[in-house]
Short mmCIF file of C-alpha atoms in Angstrom, two decimals:
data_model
loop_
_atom_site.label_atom_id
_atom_site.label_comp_id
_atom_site.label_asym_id
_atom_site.label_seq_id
_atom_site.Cartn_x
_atom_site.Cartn_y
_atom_site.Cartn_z
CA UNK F 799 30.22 61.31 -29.87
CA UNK F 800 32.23 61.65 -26.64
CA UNK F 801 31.80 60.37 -23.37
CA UNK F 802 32.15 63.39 -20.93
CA UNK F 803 29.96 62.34 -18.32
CA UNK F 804 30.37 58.72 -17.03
CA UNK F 805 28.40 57.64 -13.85
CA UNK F 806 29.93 54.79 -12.04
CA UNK F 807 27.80 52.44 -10.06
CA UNK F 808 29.04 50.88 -6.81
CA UNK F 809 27.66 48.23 -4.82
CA UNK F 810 26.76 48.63 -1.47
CA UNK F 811 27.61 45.35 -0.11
CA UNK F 812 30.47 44.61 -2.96
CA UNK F 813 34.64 44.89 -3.12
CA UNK F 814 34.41 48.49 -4.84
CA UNK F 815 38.04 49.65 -5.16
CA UNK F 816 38.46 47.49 -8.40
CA UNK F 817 35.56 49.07 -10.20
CA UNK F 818 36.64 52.97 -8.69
CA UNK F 819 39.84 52.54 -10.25
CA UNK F 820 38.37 51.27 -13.52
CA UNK F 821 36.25 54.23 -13.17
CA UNK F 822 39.07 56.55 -13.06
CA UNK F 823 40.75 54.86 -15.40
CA UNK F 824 38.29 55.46 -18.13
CA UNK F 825 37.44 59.02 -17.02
CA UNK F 826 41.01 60.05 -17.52
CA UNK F 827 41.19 58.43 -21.33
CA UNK F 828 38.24 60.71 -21.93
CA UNK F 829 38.36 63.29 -19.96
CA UNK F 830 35.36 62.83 -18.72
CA UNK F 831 33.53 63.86 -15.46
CA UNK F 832 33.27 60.55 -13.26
CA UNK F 833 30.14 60.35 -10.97
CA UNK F 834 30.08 57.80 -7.98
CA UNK F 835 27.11 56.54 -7.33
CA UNK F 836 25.60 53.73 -4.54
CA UNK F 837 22.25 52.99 -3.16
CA UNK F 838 20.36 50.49 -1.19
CA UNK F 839 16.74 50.61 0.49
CA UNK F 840 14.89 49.54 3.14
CA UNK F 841 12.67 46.51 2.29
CA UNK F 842 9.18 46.90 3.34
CA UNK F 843 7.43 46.01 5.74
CA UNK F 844 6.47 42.16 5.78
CA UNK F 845 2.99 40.42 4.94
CA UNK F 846 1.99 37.76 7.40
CA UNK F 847 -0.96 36.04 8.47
CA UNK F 848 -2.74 38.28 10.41
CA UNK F 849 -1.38 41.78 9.00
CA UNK F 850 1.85 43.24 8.70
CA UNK F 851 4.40 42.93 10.43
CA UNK F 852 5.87 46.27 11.46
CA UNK F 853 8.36 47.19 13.23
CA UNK F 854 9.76 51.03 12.84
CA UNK F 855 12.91 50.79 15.06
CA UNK F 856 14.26 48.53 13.31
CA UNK F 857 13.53 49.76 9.68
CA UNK F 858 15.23 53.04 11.27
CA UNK F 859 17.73 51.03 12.50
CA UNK F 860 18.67 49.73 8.53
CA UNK F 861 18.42 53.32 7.26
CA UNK F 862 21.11 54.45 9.37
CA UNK F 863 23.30 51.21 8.82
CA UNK F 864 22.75 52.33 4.59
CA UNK F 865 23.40 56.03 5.54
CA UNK F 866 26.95 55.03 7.12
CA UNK F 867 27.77 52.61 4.62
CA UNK F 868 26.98 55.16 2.03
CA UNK F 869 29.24 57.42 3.67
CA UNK F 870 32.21 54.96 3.94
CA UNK F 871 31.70 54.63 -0.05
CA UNK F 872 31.75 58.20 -0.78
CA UNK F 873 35.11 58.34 1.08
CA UNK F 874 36.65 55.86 -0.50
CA UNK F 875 35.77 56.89 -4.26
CA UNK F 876 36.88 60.65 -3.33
CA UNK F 877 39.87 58.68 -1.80
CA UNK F 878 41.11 56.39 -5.04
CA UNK F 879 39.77 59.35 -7.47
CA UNK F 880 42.12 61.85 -6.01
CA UNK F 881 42.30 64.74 -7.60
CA UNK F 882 43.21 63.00 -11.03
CA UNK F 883 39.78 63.52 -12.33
CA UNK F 884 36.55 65.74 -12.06
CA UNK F 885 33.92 63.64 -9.39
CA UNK F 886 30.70 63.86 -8.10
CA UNK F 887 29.19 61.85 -5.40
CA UNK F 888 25.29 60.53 -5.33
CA UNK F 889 24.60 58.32 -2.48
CA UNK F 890 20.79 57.04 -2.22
CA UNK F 891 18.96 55.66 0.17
CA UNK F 892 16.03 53.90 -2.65
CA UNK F 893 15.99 51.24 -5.07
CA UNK F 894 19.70 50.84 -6.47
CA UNK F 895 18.60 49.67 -10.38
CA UNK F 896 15.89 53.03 -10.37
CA UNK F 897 18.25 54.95 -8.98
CA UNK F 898 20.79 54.60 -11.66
CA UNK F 899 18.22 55.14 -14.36
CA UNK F 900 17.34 57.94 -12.94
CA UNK F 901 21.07 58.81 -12.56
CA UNK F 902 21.62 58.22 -16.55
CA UNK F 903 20.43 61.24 -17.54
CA UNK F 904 23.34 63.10 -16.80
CA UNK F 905 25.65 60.15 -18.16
CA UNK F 906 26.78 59.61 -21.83
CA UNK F 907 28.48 56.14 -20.12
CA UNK F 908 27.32 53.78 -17.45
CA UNK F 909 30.24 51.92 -15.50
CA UNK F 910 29.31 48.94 -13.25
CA UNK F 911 30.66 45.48 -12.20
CA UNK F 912 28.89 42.45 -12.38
CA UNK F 913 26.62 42.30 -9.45
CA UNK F 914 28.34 39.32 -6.32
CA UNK F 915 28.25 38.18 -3.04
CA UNK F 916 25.53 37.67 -0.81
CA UNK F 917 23.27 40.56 -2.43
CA UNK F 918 23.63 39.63 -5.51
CA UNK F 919 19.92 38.99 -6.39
CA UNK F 920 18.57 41.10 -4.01
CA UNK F 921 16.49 44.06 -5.92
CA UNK F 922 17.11 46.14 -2.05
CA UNK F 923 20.90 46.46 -2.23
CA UNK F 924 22.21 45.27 -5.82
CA UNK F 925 21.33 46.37 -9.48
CA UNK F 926 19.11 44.42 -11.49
CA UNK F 927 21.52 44.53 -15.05
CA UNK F 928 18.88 44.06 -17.34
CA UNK F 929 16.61 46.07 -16.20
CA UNK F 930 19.16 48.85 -16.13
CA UNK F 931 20.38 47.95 -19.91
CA UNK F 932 16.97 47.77 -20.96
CA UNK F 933 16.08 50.92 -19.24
CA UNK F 934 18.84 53.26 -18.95
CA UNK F 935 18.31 54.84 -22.68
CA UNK F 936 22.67 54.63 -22.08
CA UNK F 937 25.37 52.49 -23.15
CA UNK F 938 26.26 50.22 -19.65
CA UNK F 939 29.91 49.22 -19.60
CA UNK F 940 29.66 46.17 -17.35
CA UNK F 941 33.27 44.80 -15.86
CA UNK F 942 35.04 41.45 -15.99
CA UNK F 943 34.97 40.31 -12.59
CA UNK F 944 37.72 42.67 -10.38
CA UNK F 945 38.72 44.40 -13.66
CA UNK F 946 40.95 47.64 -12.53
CA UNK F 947 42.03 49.18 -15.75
CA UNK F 948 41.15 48.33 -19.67
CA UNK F 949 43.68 47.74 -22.34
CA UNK F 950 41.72 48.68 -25.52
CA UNK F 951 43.26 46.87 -27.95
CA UNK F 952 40.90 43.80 -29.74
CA UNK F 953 37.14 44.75 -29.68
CA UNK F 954 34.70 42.37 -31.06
CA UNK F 955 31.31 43.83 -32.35
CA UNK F 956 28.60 41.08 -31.98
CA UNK F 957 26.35 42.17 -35.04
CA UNK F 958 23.12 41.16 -36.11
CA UNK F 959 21.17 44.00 -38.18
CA UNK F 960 18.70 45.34 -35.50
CA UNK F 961 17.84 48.57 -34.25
CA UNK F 962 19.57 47.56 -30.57
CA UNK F 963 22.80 46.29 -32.51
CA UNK F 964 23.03 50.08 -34.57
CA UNK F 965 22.70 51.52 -31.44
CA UNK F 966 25.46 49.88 -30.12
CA UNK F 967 27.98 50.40 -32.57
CA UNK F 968 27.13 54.09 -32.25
CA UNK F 969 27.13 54.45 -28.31
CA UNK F 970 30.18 52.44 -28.22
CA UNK F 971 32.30 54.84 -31.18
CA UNK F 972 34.89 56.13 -28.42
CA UNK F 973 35.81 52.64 -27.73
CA UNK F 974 35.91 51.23 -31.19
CA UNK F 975 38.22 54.20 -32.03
CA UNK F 976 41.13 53.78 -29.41
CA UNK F 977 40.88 50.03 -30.35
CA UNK F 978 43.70 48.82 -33.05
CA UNK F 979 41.73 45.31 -33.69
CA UNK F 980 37.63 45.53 -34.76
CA UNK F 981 36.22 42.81 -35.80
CA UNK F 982 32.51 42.73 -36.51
CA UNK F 983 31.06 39.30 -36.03
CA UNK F 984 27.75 37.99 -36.87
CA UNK F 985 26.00 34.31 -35.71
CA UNK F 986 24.42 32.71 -38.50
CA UNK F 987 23.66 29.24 -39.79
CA UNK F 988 23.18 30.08 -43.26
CA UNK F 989 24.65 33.87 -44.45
CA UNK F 990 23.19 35.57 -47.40
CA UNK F 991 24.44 38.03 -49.53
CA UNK F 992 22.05 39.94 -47.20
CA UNK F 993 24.03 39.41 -44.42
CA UNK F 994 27.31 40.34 -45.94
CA UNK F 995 26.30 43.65 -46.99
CA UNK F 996 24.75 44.74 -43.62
CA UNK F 997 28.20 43.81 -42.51
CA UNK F 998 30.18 45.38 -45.02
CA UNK F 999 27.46 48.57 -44.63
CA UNK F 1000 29.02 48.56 -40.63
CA UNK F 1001 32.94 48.31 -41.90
CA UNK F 1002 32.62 51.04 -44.12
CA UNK F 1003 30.72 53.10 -41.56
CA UNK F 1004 32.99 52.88 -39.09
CA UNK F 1005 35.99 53.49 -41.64
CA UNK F 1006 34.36 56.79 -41.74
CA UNK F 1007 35.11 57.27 -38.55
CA UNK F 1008 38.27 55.83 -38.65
CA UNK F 1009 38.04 52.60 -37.27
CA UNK F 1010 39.40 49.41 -39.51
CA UNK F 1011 37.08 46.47 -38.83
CA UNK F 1012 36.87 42.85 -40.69
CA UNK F 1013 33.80 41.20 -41.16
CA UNK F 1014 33.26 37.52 -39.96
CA UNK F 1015 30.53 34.79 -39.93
CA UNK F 1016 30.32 32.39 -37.71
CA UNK F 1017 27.89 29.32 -36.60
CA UNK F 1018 24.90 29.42 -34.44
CA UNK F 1019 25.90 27.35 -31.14
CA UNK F 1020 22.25 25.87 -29.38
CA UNK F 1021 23.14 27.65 -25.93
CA UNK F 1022 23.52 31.19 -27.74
CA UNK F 1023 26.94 31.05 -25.99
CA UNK F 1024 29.15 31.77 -30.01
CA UNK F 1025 29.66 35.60 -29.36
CA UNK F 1026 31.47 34.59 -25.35
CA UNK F 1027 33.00 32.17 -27.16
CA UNK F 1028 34.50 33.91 -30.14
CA UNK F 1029 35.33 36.90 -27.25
CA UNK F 1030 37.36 34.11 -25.42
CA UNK F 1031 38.92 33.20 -27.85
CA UNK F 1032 40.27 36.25 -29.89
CA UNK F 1033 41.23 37.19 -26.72
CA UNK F 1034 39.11 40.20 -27.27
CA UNK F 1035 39.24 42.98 -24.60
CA UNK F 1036 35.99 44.43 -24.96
CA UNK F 1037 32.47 42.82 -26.38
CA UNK F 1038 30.19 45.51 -27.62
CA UNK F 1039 26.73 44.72 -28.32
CA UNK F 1040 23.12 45.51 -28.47
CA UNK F 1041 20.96 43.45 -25.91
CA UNK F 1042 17.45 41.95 -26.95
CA UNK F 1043 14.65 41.07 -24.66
CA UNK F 1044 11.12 41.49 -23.77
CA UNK F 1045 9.09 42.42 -20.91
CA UNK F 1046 6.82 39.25 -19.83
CA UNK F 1047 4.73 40.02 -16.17
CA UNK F 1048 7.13 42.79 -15.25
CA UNK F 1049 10.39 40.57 -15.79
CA UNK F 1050 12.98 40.88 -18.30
CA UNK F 1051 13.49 37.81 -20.50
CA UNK F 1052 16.77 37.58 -22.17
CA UNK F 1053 17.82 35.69 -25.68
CA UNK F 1054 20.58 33.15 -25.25
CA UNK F 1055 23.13 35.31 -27.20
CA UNK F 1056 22.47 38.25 -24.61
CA UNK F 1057 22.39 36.09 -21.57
CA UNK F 1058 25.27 34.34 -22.24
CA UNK F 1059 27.03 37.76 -22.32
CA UNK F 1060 25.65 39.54 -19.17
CA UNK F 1061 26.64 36.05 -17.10
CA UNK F 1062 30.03 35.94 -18.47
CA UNK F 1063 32.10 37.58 -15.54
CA UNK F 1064 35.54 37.26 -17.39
CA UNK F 1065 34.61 39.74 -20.23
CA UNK F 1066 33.95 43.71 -20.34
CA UNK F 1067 31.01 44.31 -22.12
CA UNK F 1068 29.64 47.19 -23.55
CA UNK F 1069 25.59 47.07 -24.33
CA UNK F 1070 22.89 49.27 -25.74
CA UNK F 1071 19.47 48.31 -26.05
#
């Protein structure tokens, strides 16, 4: 596998220029087609007592205001992308987290920051991450908070033998092979020879891809936080792993392990579902 199409969100309301030249960064390492990407919509008309409250000009008025801002974006990606790599520009006015699902069928790789600031939360202008992981049918590369380039060095695979986790390992195979430290880590209170062998089952796959990996076991912490923590402290530069959740009345419900992952801001992350 190769990644020769990687779409890179940008938030509307968010400092972009770190994530662009992340972006970049990665498309150049593979070559790879880099496609800019922001949206933001209108939000709808309000319910109140009474009816609904509608008022046109000024739902025109917010179009425009997304329309120019979209336009600002696109000039600064084409700006910081240069002509160093192949780009393509999608701006959007519509939901940001269906747009790039929609937009992920013509990526092998999904680049976005953490969602911050002020729209953070807010479904209109900023992506909804797990509903995008869980969605997407794509690997997401989320960024450490500002993050403008990627040393590749120490990867830590957070393993646990599910169809999600499989699906990592494979969708993340470019990574795992620049990397020259792979270690493949599984949470577990009480490992079996069960456990061992799925692990040594993923060393010996990826050795036949040419990635050297060690196996590891550690304990189960209560907040599901062991993965961030083993990350922090191997120092590792990127966390690859498969994210697990369920859909309960429309909303995504995350595990601790996965959670603890998507909220840490000072790792890059790589997750499949």
């Amino acid at each position: 596998m190769a990644y020769k199409s990687i779409v890179l969100n940008l938030d509307i309301d968010g400092m972009v220029a770190p994530v662009i030249k992340l972006g970049v960064d990665l498309a150049r390492r593979f070559d790879a087609r880099l496609i800019g990407l922001s949206a933001a919509d209108v939000p709808p008309p309000i319910v109140m007592e009474g009816g609904v409250a509608f008022d046109g000009e000024n739902m025109l008025r917010q179009r425009k205001n997304i329309e120019r801002r979209l336009e600002d974006l696109r000039a600064e990606f084409e700006g910081l992308a240069g002509a160093t790599v192949e780009t393509e520009w999608r701006g959007r006015v519509g939901n940001p987290t269906r747009s790039l699902i929609d937009s992920a069928r013509v990526a092998d790789l999904i680049v976005t920051a953490s969602p911050e600031g002020d729209s953070s939360g807010n479904t209109h202008r900023s992506t909804d991450l797990g509903n995008l992981i869980l969605q997407a049918g794509r690997p997401v590369f989320v960024a450490s908070t500002n993050q403008e380039n990627i040393r590749i060095n120490k990867v830590l695979v957070g393993w646990k033998d599910t169809r999600e986790a499989r699906r990592a390992v494979a969708d993340a195979m470019p990574f795992l092979q620049m990397a020259k430290e792979v270690r493949i880590t599984t949470i577990d209170d009480d490992a079996t020879d069960e456990t061992w062998n799925s692990l040594d089952d993923v060393v010996a796959l990826l050795s036949f891809h040419g990635v050297k990996a060690m196996a590891e076991v550690f304990p189960e912490k209560s907040d599901g936080g062991t993965i961030a923590d083993v990350a922090d402290a191997m120092r590792a530069d990127l966390v690859i792993s498969g994210a697990y959740g369920h859909s309960r009345f429309r909303e995504w419900i995350f595990g601790g392990a996965t959670r603890s992952l998507l909220e840490n801001d000072r790792l890059n992350r790589v997750m499949s579902n």
